[in-house]
Each structure stands twice: as structure tokens, then as C-alpha cells.
mmCIF file of C-alpha atoms in Angstrom:
data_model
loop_
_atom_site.group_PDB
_atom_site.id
_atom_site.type_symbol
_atom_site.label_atom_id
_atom_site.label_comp_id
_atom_site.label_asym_id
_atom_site.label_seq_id
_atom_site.Cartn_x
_atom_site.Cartn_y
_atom_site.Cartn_z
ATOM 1 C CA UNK A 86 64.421 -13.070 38.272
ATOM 2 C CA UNK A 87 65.178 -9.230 37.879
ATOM 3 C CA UNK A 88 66.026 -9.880 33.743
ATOM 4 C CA UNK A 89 62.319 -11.709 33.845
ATOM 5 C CA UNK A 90 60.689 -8.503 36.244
ATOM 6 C CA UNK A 91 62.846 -6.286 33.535
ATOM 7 C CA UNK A 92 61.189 -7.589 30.146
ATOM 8 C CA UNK A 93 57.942 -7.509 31.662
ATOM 9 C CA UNK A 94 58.258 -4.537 32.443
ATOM 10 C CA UNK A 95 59.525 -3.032 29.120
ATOM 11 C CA UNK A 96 56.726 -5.263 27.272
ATOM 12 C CA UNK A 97 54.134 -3.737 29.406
ATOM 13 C CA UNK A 98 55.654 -0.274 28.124
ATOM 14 C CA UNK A 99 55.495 -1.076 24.371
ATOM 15 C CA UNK A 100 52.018 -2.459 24.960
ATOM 16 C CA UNK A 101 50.962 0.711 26.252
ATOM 17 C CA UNK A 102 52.689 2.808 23.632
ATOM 18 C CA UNK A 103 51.404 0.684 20.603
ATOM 19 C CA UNK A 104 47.691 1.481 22.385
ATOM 20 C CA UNK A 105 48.425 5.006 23.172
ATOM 21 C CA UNK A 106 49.622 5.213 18.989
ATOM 22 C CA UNK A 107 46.784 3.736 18.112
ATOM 23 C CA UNK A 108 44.285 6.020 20.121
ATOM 24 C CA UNK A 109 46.786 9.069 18.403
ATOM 25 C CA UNK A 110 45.894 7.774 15.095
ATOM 26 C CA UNK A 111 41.974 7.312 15.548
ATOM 27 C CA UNK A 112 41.461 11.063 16.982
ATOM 28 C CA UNK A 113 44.306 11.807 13.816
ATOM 29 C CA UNK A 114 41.338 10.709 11.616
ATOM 30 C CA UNK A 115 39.042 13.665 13.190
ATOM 31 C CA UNK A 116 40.021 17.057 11.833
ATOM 32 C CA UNK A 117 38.249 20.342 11.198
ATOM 33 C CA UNK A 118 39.696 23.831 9.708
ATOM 34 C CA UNK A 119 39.950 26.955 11.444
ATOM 35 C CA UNK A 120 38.890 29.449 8.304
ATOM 36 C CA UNK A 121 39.073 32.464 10.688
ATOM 37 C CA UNK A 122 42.619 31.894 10.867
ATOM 38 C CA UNK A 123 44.335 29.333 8.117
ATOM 39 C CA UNK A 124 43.040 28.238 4.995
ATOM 40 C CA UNK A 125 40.733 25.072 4.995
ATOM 41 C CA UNK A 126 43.486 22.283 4.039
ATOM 42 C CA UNK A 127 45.517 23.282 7.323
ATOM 43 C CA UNK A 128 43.284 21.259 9.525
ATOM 44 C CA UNK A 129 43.700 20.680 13.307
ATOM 45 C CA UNK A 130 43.182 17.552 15.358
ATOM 46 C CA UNK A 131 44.140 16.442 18.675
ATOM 47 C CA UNK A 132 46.324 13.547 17.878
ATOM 48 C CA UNK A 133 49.008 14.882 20.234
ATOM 49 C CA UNK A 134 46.964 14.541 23.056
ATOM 50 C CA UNK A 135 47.463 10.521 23.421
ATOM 51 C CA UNK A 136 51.678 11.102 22.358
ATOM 52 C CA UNK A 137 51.515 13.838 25.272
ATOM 53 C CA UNK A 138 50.285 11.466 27.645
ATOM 54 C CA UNK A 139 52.805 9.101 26.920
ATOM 55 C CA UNK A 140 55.597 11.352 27.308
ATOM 56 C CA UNK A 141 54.512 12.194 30.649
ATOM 57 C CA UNK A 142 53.715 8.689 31.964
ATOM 58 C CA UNK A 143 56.167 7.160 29.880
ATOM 59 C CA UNK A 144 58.659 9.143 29.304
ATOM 60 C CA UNK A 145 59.738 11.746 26.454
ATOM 61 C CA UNK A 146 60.933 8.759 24.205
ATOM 62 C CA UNK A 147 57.403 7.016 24.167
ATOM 63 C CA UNK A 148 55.752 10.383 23.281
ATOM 64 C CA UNK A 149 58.112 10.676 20.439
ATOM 65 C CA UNK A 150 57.596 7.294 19.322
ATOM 66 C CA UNK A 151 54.007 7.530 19.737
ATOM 67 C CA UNK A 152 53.998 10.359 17.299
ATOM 68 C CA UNK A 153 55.764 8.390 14.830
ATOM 69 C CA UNK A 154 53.789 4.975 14.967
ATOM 70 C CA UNK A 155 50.691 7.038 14.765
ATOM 71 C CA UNK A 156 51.899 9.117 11.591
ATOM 72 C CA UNK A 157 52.787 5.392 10.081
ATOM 73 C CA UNK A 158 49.698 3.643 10.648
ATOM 74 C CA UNK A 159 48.368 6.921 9.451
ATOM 75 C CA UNK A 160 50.176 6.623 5.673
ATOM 76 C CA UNK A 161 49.560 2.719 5.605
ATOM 77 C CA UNK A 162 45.983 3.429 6.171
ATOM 78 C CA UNK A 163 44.687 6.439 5.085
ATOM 79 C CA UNK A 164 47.702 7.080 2.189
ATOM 80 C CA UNK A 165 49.022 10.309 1.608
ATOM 81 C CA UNK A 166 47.690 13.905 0.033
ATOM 82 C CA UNK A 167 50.704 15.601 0.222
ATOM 83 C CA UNK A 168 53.412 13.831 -0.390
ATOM 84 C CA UNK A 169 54.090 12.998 2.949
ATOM 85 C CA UNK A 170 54.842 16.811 3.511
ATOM 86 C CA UNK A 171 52.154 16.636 5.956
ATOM 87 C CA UNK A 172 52.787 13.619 7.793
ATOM 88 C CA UNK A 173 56.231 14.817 8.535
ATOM 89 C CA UNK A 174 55.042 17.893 9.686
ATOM 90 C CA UNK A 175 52.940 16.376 12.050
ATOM 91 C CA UNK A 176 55.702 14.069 12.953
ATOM 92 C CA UNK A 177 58.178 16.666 14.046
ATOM 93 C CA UNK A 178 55.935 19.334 15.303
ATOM 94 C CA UNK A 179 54.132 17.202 17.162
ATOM 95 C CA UNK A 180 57.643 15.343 18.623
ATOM 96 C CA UNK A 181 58.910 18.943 19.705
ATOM 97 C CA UNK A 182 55.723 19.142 21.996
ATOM 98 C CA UNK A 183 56.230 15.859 23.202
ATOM 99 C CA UNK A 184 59.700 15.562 23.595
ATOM 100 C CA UNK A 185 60.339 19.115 25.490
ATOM 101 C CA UNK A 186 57.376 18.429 27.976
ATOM 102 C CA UNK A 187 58.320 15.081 29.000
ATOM 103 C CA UNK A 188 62.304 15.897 29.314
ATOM 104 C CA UNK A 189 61.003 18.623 31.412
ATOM 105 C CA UNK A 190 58.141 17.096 33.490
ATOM 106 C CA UNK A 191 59.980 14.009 34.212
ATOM 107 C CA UNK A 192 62.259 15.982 36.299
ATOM 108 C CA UNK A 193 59.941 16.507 38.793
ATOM 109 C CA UNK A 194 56.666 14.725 38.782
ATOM 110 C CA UNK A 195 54.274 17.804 40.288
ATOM 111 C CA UNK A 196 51.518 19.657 39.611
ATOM 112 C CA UNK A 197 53.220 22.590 38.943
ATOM 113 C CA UNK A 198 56.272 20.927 36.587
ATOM 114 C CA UNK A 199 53.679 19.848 34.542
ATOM 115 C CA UNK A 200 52.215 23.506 33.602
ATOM 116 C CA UNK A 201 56.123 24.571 33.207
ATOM 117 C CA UNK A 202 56.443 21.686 30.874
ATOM 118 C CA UNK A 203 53.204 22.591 28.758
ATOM 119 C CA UNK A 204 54.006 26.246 28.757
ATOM 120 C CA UNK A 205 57.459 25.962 27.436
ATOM 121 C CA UNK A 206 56.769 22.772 25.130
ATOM 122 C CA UNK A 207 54.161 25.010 23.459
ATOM 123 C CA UNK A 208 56.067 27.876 22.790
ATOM 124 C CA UNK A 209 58.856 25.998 21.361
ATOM 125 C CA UNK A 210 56.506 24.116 19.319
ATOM 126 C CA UNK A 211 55.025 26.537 18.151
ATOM 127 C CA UNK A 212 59.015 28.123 17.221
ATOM 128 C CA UNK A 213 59.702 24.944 15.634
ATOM 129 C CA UNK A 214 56.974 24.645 13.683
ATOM 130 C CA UNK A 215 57.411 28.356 11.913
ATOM 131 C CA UNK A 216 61.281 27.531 11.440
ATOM 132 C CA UNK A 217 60.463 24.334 9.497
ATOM 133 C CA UNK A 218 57.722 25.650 7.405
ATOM 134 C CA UNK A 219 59.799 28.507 6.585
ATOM 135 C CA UNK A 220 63.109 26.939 5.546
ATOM 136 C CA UNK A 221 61.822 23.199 4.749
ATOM 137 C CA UNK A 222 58.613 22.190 4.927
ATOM 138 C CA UNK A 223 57.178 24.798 2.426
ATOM 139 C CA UNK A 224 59.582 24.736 -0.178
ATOM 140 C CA UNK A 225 59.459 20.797 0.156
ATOM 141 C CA UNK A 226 55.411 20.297 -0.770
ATOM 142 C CA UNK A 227 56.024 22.995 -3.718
ATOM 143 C CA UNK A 228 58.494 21.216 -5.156
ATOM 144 C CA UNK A 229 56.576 17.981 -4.229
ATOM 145 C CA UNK A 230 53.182 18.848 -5.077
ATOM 146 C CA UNK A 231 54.106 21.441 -7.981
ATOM 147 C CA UNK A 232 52.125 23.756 -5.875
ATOM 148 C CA UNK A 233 53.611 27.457 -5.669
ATOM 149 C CA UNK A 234 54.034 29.247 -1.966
ATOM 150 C CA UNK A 235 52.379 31.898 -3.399
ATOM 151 C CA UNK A 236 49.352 29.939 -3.611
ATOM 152 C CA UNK A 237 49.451 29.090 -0.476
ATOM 153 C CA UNK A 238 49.554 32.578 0.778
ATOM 154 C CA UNK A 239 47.030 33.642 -1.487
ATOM 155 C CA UNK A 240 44.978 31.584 0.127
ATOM 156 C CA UNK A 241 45.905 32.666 3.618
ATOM 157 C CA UNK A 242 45.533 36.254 2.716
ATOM 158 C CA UNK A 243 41.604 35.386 1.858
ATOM 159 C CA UNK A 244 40.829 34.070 5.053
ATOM 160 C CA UNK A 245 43.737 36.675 7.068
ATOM 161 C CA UNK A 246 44.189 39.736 5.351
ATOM 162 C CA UNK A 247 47.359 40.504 7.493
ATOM 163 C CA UNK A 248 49.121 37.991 5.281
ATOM 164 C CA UNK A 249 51.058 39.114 2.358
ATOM 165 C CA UNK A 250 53.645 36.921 2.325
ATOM 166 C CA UNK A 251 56.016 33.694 3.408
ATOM 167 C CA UNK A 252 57.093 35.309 6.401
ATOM 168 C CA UNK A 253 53.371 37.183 7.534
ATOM 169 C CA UNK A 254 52.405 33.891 6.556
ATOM 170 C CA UNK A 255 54.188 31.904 9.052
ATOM 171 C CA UNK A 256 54.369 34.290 11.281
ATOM 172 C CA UNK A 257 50.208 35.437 11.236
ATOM 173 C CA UNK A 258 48.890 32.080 10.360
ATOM 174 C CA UNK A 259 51.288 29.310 11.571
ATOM 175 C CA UNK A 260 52.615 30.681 14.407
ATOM 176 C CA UNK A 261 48.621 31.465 16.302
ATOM 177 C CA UNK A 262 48.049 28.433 14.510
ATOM 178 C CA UNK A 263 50.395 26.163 16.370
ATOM 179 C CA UNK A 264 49.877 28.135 19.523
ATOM 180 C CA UNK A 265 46.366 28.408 19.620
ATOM 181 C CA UNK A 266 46.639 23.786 19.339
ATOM 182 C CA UNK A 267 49.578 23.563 21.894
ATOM 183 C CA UNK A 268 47.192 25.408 24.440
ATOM 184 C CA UNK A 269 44.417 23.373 23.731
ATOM 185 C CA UNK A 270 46.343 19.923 23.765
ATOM 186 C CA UNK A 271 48.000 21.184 26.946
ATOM 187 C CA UNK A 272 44.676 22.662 29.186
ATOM 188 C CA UNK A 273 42.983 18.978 27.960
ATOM 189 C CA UNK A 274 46.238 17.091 29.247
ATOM 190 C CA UNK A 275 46.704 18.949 32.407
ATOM 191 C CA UNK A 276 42.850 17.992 33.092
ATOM 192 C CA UNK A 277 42.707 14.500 32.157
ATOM 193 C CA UNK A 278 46.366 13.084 32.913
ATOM 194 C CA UNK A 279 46.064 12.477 36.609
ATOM 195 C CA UNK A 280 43.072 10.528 36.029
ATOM 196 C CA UNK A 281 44.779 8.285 32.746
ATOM 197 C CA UNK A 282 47.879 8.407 35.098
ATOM 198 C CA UNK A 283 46.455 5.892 37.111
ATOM 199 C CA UNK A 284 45.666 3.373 34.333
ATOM 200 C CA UNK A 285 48.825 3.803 33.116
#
């Protein structure tokens, strides 16, 4: 009886992850450039939102997950245009929101946990995401997409004049970047979970 109750209950979870992934993917789809701040191909969506959720209702696992499934059915879909550079970006950046929020809020399930959890998840979100661009996922799409960093910050420096280089790059444009989306994903999470809490 309890090994039945047990593998309905974990099929109920992966049903609600697999939907949760696939709402992640669909707002994925919906992206728009911030040209006051980054140059137009680094776009921002809200795909985090539904992975967020998950973490917090299901725990920091499913939010991981959730970011994965989503980036999959996002490359069998849509393809690639940057060799996967991209994708994995959004993967890991978008995990180290997830996964630090939900370790955090599942400790205690209040009202105030939950702003802790967004706070800190977005700060070191937006740490990881200037420590991978720096050391990995920069050098990675030049050398997979033959396009030079110096490109790249040319590019930056037309839209940010602050930007000179790889590090005023990161640090002027990916860093307000990735902060500016983790405080937007969080204020739209903190006001809509309780209600999606329910359903889920």
C-alpha cells in the first residue's frame, strides 16, 4: 500500500515537472533585447520563472531538472544558433537560480525564507554567470562560432560605452544583465507562487 501511495506520488511529481518544463520552454520562445544595456543577440526571457516555481514547490532538484528538459525540448525544436553555447548558458545560469533558492527556501517554508532565497539566489546567479562567461562560456562560442571576443565587446561598447573590454564587459554588461533578470524573475515569483502553490 505505502510502495503504491509512494509511486503515485513520485509520478504525480514528474507529471508536474514535465508540465512546468514545458511552460519554461513556451515563455523560452518569447525574448526581447535590452539595447540600453547588452547588445541585441543577448536576449532576455522569463523561462526561469516556471523552473523557479518548481524548485520551490518541488524541490531544488525539479527546478534544476526543469531547466534542463526545457533547454532540450528547446534544441530538438527550435535547433541551435550558437552552438549550443547558449543553451548551456541558460542551462547553468538558470540552475544556479534555481538550485540556491530552493535548497534555501525549502528549509523553511515562509514568507520571509522565500525573499532570503530570491535575494541570495540572484546574487549568486548573477556571480555565476560572470565567472562562466569569463573563463568558459566566451572563449567556448569563439572557438565554436569562429567569432572573436573582441567582437563581442565591440558590440557592447556601442550600446555601453563603459565597456572596453572582457572584464568591463562582464562586469558592465553581464553582471546588471543577470541582475537586473534575477530581480524580475524573483518580484514575479514572490507574487504569483502562493497562488500556483495551491495547484501544485
Amino acid at each position: 500500500m505505502n510502495q503504491t501511495k509512494q509511486t503515485k506520488t513520485r509520478t504525480n511529481k514528474l507529471v508536474k515537472i514535465a508540465i512546468l518544463s514545458a511552460i519554461a520552454f513556451v515563455v523560452m520562445l518569447f525574448e526581447f533585447p535590452l539595447p540600453f544595456l547588452v547588445p541585441s543577440f543577448i536576449k532576455l526571457d522569463f523561462s526561469d520563472l516556471p523552473a523557479l516555481i518548481a524548485a520551490f514547490s518541488l524541490g531544488p532538484i525539479a527546478g534544476v531538472i526543469c531547466e534542463l528538459l526545457k533547454n532540450l525540448l528547446y534544441i530538438i525544436i527550435r535547433g541551435t544558433q550558437s552552438a549550443y553555447v547558449g543553451e548551456f548558458a541558460n542551462f547553468l545560469i538558470g540552475s544556479s537560480l534555481c538550485l540556491t533558492a530552493g535548497i534555501i527556501y525549502n528549509i523553511r517554508k515562509t514568507k520571509k525564507m522565500a525573499l532570503i532565497s530570491l535575494g541570495v539566489a540572484t546574487v549568486i546567479m548573477a556571480l555565476v554567470g560572470c565567472i562562466l562567461n569569463y573563463f568558459v562560456l566566451l572563449p567556448f562560442y569563439e572557438n565554436a562560432m569562429n567569432f572573436p571576443i573582441s567582437a563581442i565587446v565591440d558590440a557592447a561598447h556601442a550600446v555601453n560605452s563603459i565597456v572596453t573590454d572582457k572584464f568591463t564587459l562582464i562586469l558592465f554588461a553581464i553582471l546588471p544583465f543577470n541582475l537586473l533578470k534575477g530581480i524580475v524573475i524573483s518580484i514575479i515569483t514572490f507574487i504569483v507562487y502562493k497562488s500556483i502553490s495551491k495547484i501544485l
